[in-house]
Each structure stands twice: as structure tokens, then as C-alpha cells.
Short mmCIF file of C-alpha atoms in Angstrom, two decimals:
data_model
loop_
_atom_site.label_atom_id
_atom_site.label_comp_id
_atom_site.label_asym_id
_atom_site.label_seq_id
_atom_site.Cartn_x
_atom_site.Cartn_y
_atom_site.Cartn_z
CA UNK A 1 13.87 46.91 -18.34
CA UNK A 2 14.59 45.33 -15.02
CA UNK A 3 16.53 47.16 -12.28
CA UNK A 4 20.14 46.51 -11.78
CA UNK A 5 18.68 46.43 -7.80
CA UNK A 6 17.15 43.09 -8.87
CA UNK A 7 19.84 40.22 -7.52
CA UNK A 8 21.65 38.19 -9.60
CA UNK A 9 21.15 34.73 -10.27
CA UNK A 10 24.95 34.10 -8.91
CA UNK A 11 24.44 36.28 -5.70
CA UNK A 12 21.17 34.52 -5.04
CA UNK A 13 22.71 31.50 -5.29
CA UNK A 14 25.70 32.04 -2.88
CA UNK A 15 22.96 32.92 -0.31
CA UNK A 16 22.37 30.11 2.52
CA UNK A 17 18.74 30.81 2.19
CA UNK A 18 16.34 29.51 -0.64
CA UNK A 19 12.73 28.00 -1.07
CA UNK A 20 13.98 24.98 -3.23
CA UNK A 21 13.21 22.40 -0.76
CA UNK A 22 9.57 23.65 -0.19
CA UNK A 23 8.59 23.82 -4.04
CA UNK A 24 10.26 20.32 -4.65
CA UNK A 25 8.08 19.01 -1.88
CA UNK A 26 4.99 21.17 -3.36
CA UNK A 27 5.94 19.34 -6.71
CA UNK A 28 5.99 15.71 -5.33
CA UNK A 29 2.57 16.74 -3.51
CA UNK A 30 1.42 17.85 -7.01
CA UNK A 31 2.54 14.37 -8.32
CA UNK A 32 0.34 12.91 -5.84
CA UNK A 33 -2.84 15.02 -6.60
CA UNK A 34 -2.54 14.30 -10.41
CA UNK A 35 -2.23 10.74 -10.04
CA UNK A 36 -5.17 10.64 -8.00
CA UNK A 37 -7.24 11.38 -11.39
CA UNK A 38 -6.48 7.99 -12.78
CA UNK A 39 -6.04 6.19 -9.72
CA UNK A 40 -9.12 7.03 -8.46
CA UNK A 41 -11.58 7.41 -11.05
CA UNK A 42 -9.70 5.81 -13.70
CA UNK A 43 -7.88 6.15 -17.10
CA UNK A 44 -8.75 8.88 -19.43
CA UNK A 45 -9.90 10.92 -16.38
CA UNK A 46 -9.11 14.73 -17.03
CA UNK A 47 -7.58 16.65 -14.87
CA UNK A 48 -8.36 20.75 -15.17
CA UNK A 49 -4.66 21.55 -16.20
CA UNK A 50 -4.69 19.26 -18.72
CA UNK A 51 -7.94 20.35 -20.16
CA UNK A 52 -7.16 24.03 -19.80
CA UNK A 53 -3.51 23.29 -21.77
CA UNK A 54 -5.56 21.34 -24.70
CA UNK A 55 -3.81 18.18 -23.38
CA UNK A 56 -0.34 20.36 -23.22
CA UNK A 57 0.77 19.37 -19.89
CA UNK A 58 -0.80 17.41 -16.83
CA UNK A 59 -0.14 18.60 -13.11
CA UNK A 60 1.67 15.76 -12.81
CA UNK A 61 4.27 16.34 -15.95
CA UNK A 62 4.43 20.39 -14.86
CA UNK A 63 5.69 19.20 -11.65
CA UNK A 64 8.05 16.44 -13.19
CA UNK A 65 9.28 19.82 -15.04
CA UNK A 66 10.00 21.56 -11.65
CA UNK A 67 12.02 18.77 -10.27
CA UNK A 68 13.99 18.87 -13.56
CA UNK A 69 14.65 22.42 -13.90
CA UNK A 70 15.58 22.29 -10.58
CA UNK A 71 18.00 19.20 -10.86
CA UNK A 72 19.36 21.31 -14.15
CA UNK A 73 20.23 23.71 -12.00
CA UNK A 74 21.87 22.46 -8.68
CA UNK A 75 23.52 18.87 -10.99
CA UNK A 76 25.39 21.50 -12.79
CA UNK A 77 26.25 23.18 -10.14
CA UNK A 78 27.62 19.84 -8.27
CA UNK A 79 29.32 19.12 -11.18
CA UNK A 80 31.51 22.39 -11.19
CA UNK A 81 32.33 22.63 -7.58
CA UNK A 82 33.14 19.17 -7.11
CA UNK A 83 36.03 18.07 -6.78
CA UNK A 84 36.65 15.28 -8.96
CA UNK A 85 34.21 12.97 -11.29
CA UNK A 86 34.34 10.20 -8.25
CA UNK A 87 33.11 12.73 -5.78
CA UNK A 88 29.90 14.01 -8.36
CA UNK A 89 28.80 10.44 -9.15
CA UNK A 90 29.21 9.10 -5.52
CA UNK A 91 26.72 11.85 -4.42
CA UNK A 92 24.22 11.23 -7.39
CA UNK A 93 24.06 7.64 -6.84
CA UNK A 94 23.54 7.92 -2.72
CA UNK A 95 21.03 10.72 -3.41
CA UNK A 96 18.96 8.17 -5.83
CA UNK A 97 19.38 4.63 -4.90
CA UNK A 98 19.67 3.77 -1.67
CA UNK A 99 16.19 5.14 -0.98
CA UNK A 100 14.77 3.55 -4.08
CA UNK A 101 16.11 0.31 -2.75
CA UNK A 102 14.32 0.26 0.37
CA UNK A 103 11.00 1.36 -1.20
CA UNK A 104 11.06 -1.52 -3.54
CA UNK A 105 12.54 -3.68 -1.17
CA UNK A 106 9.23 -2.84 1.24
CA UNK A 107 7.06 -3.05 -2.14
CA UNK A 108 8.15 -6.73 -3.08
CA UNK A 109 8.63 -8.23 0.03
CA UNK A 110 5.38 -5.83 2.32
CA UNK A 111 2.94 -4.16 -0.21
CA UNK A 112 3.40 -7.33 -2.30
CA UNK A 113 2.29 -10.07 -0.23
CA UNK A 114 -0.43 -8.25 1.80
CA UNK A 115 -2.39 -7.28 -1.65
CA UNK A 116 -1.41 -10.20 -3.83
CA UNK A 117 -4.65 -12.27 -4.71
CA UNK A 118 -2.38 -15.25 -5.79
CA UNK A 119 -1.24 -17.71 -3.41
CA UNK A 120 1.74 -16.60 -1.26
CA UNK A 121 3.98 -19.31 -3.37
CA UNK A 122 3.07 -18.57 -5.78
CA UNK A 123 3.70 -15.35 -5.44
CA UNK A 124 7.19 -15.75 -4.17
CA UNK A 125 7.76 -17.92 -6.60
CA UNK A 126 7.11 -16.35 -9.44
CA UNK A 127 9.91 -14.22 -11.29
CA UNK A 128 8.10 -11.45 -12.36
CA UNK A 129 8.18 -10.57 -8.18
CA UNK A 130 12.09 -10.53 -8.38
CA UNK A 131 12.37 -8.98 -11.78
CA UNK A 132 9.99 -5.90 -10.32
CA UNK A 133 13.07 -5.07 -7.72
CA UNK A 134 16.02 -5.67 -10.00
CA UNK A 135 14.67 -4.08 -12.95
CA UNK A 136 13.29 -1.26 -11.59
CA UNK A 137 16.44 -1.02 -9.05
CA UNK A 138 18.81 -0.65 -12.38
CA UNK A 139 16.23 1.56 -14.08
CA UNK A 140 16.86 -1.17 -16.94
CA UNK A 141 13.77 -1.92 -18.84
CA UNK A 142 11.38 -0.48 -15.39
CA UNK A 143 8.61 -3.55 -14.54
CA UNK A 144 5.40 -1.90 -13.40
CA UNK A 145 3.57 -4.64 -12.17
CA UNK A 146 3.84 -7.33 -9.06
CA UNK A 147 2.06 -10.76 -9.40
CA UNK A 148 -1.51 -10.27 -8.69
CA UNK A 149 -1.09 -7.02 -7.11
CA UNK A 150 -3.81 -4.61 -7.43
CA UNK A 151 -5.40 -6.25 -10.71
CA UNK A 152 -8.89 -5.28 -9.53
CA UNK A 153 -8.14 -1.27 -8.76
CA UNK A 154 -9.35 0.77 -11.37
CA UNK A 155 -5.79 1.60 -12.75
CA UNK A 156 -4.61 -1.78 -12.84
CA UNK A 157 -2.23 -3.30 -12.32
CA UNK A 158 0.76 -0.86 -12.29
CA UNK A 159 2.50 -0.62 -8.57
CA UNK A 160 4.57 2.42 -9.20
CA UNK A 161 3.92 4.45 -12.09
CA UNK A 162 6.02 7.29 -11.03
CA UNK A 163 9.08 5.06 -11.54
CA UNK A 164 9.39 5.97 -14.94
CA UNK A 165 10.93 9.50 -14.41
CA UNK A 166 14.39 8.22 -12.62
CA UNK A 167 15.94 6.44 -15.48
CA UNK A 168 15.75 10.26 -17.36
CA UNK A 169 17.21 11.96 -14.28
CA UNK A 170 20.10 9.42 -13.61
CA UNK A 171 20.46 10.22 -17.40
CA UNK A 172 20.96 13.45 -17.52
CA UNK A 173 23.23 12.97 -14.54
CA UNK A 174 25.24 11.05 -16.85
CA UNK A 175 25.27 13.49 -19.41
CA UNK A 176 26.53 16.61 -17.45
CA UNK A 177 29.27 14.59 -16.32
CA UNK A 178 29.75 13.35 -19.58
CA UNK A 179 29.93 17.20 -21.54
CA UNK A 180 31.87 18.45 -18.41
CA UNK A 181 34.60 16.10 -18.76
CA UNK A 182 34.70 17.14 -22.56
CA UNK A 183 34.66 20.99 -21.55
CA UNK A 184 31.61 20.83 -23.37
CA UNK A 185 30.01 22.56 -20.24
CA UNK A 186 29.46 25.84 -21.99
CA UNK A 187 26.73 28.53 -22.22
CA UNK A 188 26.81 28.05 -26.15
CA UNK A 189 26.40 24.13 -26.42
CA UNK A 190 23.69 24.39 -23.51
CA UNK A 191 21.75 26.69 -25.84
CA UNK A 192 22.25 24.68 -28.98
CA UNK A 193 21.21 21.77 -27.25
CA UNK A 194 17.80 23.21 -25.43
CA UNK A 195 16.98 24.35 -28.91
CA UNK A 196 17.40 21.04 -30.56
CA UNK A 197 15.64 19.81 -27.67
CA UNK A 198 12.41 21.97 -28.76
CA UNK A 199 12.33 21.58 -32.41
CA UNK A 200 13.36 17.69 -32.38
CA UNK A 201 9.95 16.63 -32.01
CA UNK A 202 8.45 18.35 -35.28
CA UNK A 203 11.19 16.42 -37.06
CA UNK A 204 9.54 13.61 -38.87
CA UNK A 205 10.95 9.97 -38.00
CA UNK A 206 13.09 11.42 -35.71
CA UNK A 207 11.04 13.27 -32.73
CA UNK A 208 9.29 10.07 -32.09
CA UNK A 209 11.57 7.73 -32.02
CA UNK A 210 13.17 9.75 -29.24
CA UNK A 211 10.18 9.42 -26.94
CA UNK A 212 10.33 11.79 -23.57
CA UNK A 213 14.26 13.16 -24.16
CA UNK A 214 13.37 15.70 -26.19
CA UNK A 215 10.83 17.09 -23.98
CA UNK A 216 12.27 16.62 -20.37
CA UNK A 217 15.48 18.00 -21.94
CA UNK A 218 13.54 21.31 -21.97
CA UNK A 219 13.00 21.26 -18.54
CA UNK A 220 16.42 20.06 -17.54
CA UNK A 221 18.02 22.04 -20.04
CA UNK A 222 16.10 24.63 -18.86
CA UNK A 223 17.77 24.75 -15.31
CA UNK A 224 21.58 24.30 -16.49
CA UNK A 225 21.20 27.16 -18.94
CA UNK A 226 20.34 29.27 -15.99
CA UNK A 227 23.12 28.29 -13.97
CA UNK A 228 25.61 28.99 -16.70
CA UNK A 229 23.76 32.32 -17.46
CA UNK A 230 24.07 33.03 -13.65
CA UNK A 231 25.22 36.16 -13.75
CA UNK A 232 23.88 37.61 -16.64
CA UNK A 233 20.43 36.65 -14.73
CA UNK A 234 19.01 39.10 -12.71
CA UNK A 235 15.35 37.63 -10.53
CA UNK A 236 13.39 40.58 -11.73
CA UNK A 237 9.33 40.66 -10.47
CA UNK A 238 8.31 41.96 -13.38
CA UNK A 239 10.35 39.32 -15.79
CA UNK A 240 8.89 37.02 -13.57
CA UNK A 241 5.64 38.06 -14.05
CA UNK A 242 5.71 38.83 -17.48
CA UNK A 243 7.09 34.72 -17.77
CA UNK A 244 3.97 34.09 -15.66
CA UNK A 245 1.76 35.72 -18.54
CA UNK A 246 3.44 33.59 -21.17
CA UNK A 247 2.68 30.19 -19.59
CA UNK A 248 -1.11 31.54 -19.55
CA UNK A 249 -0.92 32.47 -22.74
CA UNK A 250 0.70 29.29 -24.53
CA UNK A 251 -1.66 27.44 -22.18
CA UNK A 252 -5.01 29.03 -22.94
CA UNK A 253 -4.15 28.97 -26.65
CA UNK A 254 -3.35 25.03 -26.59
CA UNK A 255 0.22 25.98 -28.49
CA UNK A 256 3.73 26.22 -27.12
CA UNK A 257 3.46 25.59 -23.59
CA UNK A 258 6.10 22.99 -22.84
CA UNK A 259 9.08 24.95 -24.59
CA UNK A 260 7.55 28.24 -22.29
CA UNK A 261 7.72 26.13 -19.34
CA UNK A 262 11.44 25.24 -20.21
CA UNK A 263 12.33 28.94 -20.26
CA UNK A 264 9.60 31.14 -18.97
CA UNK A 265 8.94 28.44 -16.48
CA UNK A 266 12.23 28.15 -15.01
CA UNK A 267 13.10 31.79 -14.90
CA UNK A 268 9.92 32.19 -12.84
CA UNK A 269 10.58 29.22 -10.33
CA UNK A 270 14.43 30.83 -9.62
CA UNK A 271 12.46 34.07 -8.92
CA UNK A 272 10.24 31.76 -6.41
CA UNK A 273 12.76 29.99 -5.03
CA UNK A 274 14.53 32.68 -4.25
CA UNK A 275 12.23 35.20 -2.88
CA UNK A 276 12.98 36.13 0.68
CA UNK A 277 10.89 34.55 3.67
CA UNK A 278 9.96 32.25 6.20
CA UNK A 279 9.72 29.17 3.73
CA UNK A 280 13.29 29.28 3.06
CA UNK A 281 13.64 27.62 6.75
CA UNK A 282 11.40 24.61 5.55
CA UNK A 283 15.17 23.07 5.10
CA UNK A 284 15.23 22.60 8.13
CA UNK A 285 13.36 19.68 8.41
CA UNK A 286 14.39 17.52 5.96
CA UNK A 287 14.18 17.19 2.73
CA UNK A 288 11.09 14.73 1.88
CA UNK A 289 9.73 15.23 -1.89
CA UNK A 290 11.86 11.73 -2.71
CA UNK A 291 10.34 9.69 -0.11
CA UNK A 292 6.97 11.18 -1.26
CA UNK A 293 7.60 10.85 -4.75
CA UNK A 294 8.58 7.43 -4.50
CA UNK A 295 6.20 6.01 -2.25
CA UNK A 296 3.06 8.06 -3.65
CA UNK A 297 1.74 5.72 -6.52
CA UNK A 298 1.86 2.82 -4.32
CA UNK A 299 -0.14 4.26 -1.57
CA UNK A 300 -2.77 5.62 -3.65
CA UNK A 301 -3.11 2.18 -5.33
CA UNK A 302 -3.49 0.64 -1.56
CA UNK A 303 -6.10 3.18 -0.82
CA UNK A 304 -7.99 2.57 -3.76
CA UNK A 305 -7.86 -1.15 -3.26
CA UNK A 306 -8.64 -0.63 0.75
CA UNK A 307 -11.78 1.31 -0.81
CA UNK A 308 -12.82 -1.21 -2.50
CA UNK A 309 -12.73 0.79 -5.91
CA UNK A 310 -13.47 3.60 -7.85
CA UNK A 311 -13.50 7.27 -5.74
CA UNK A 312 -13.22 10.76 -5.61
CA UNK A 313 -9.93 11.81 -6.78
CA UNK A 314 -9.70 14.23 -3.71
CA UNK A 315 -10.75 11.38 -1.30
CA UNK A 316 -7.90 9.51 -2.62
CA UNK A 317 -5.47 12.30 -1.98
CA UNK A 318 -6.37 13.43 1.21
CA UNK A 319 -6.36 9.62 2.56
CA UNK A 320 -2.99 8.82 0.95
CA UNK A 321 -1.20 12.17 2.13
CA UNK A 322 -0.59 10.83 5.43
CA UNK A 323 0.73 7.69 5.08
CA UNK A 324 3.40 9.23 2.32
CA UNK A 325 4.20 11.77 4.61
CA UNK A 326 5.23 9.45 7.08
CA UNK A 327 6.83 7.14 5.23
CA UNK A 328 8.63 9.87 3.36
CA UNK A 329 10.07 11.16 6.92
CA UNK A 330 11.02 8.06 7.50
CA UNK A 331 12.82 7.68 4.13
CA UNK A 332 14.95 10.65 4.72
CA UNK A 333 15.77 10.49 8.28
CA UNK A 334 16.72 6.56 7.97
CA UNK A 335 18.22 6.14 4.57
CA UNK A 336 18.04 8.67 2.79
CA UNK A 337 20.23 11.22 5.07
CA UNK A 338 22.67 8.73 6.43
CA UNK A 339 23.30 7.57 3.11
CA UNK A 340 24.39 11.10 1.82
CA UNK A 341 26.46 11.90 5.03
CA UNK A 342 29.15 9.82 2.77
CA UNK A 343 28.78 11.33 -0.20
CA UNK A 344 32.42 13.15 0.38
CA UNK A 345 34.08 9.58 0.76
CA UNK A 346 33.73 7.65 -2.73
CA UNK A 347 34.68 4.03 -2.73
CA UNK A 348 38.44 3.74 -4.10
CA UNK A 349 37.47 2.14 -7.12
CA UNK A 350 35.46 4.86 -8.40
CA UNK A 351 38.67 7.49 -7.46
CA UNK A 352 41.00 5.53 -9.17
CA UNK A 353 38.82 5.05 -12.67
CA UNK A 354 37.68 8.21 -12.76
CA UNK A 355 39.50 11.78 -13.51
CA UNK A 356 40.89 13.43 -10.52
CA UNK A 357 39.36 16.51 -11.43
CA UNK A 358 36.25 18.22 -13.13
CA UNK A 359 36.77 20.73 -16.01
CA UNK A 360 36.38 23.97 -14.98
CA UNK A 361 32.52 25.57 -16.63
#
């Protein structure tokens, strides 16, 4: 039974100190490490999480699930404190898009050229070039692939495959604002839903026409129900480590792991993110796992095509780590933090549609 010494999920939460910055950027790292697998040596290359998990869960989609339980947590949180619907979109849009414009506007218009093999007209002059930046700008129908850009790389010809994940989060986004303007908000209707989230997929005709909801809802899901649960929660080591042993456990017996990751999971990365210590003043200086989320696929496929082909997936990562680190700096220190320095002001429009304020959770 945990001690009543153990914080509260609340009480750690109204602290100015936490470690979430640091694991997000461990998790976009992570990203960049599992998609050196493929990228380097090509597809169907196993990576050892995936083969330890019987094909469970990648690195990569683990650390997909600690952006999301994160997001679950600190969306729902954005959406109860503020102050109207205006104000919680206008911060979720500059927090997404402005960055994503500039990396696809440097991806059509930089990457694109330099690595085409076609003809510079023709590249320019095909539409697939402009459909790759509005497409994948809208997150409508995402376009993986430039005109004649890295078709020779060994995980041709996709530019960005981590583009695929933003479309989900700007969903969910939608969704929390959607239930909290219903008053739907609710520890009780969380729950129902995170449970119909893990048994959807064993539903014949159903689970797969869904496709990745069901499962990223886990992880999301995951998050929110925390924060509603907030002070029922207490970050207790040995619940933590006792979570810890279940994620082994479902792993090692190839059964079970992505629902444990959804609530074992996120219990244990609140007690990590929350632990008290020196990482907790990685904030300081900046907040980078966008810029090296977004920009990570593409630089791996330009050091792979530099290369001349097939590698070592660990040659591939320690060459591209660089370049996405400073290009992620960059991101948030240019764009990315400007951008959010008005996410108090929403443009009148969006004030005057919208409801003045949130329902209470």
C-alpha cells in the first residue's frame, strides 16, 4: 500500500519543477534511433524491442506513446485552465504548425532540389512537389514522397515518415475540446472511453477499420485519465516499480503490452517526470523534441543517400544527431518560440465563433 508521504499527482503538478521536457526530447531521440533500423539497413529490419515484445511495440511507437501520454496529460490540462475555446485552439495550432510549415517549406523548396535526380523543372514543375507541402501542411491525406527524392536509399522514397503521427495529435486536440465543451470532460467517460479504446480492436469488422485510433487512444487516453484522477494519484516508487514489472512481463510474454503501456506505462512516466533533480532544469533551454521530431526522418534519409547506401543503423544515428540537433534549436528559438509568445492573443475571428468560456472538468 503506498504511503500517504508519496505526493499527489495534483501537488506534483502545481510544482514549477518537472522532467517532462527532458523525456519528450529522450522520446524524439528514441524516434530517431528506431528509424535508423529501416533507414539504414532497410525494411523488415528488427529492432531488439520489437523482437523482445513479439512484434508488440517498436522503440519508435513506445516513444510515440510517451509523447501521447504526455500530450493526454498537459492538453487536458490546457483545456481546463484556459480561458475560453479561442484561447486553447490558438495555442494548439501555434504549438503545431508554424514549425511544421517551415520544415516543409525547407523540405520542398532545400532538401528537394539538392537530392532530386529529375531535372530541376521538372521538378518544380511537377505537382506532386506542391501537393507534398499542402497536404502534409493540412494533415489531409499526408504525401510521403517528393519527385525523385531519395528513390535510390534503401527506404525509398518516403521524405518524412514521422509525419504520420500529427494528424492523430491535432485529433485528439480536437476531441478534448470537443467533450469539454459538452461537459463530457469527466473521470467516468475518460474511463469508458480508454476501455473501448483497448477492446475495439478484438472486435471483428470494426477494430480494423479504425486503423491507429484505437491504439494511440490508449496512450492519449492514458495521460487525460491521470490528470482527471489527479488527486486520487499518489507517485508511489513502489507502484512505479511494480508498473515497471508489468511492461516486462506483457513484453516478455508477447501479450498485452500496449494496453500496459497505456496505464502501467503512464503511471510510471508521471513518477519519472516528476522525480526531483537536476534534469528538471533541462527547461531551461528550450524545448527541442518538435524540431527533432520533425526534421529526423529527413536527415537520416540525407545521410543515407550522402552514404551512398545501406549502413549501420548506429552510424546513421550518430551522423544524423547533429544536424537535427541544430536544426531543432533553430526551430524553437526562431519559430517555434516566437510563434507561441502569442498564444494569449487569438485572432478575433476565432473569439467571436467560439464559446467565451471552457466547461469547468
Amino acid at each position: 500500500m503506498p504511503s500517504f508521504s508519496s505526493p499527489t499527482l495534483r501537488q506534483c503538478l502545481d510544482g514549477q519543477r518537472n522532467n517532462l521536457d527532458f523525456l519528450r526530447l529522450v522520446a524524439a531521440v528514441g524516434v530517431i534511433v528506431s528509424h535508423s533500423f529501416p533507414i539504414a539497413q532497410g525494411l523488415g529490419t528488427r529492432e531488439p524491442l520489437e523482437a523482445f515484445s513479439r512484434g508488440q511495440l517498436s522503440l519508435g511507437r513506445l516513444c510515440v506513446a510517451v509523447f501521447l501520454i504526455i500530450s493526454g496529460l498537459l492538453i487536458t490540462r490546457s483545456q481546463e485552465r484556459a480561458p475560453s475555446q479561442a484561447h486553447y485552439l490558438w495555442a494548439r495550432v501555434l504549438r503545431i504548425f508554424p514549425g511544421l510549415a517551415v520544415m516543409l517549406l525547407v523540405s520542398v523548396f532545400l532538401l528537394g532540389p539538392a537530392m532530386t535526380d529529375l531535372p530541376l523543372e521538372a521538378y518544380f514543375r511537377s505537382p506532386d512537389t506542391y501537393r507534398y507541402l499542402w497536404r502534409n501542411l493540412t494533415l489531409y491525406q499526408p504525401q510521403w514522397n517528393l519527385p525523385g527524392v531519395f528513390t535510390n536509399n534503401v527506404y525509398a522514397p518516403a521524405v518524412n515518415g514521422s509525419l504520420w503521427t500529427l494528424q492523430y495529435e491535432v485529433g485528439f486536440y480536437l476531441l478534448v475540446a470537443g467533450v469539454g465543451l459538452a461537459g463530457l470532460l469527466r473521470r467516468w467517460t475518460a474511463g469508458v472511453g480508454w476501455g473501448l479504446a483497448a477492446v475495439l480492436p478484438f472486435v471483428p469488422y470494426v477494430g480494423p477499420r479504425l486503423g491507429w485510433w484505437p491504439e494511440l487512444s490508449l496512450y492519449f487516453g492514458g495521460g487525460l485519465v491521470l490528470y482527471l484522477l489527479r488527486d486520487r494519484v499518489r507517485l508511489s516508487p513502489w507502484i512505479a516499480l511494480g508498473c515497471a514489472g508489468v511492461l516486462v512481463a506483457t513484453a516478455w510474454l508477447g501479450v498485452g503490452l500496449r494496453p500496459a503501456v497505456g496505464s502501467c506505462g503512464a503511471y510510471l512516466l508521471m513518477y519519472l517526470a516528476f522525480r526531483p533533480g537536476r534534469l528538471a532544469d533541462f527547461a531551461r533551454f528550450g524545448d527541442f523534441s518538435y524540431g527533432v521530431y520533425i526534421y529526423g526522418f529527413p536527415v537520416q534519409q540525407l545521410v543515407t543517400a550522402l552514404l551512398g547506401g545501406r549502413t549501420e543503423w548506429w552510424v546513421n544515428t550518430a551522423l544524423s544527431l547533429p544536424l537535427v540537433g541544430a536544426l531543432s534549436a533553430l526551430s524553437w528559438h526562431l519559430i517555434e518560440k516566437p510563434a507561441l509568445q502569442a498564444k494569449n492573443a487569438p485572432p478575433s475571428l476565432l473569439t467571436r465563433v467560439l464559446p467565451a468560456k471552457v466547461r469547468a472538468v
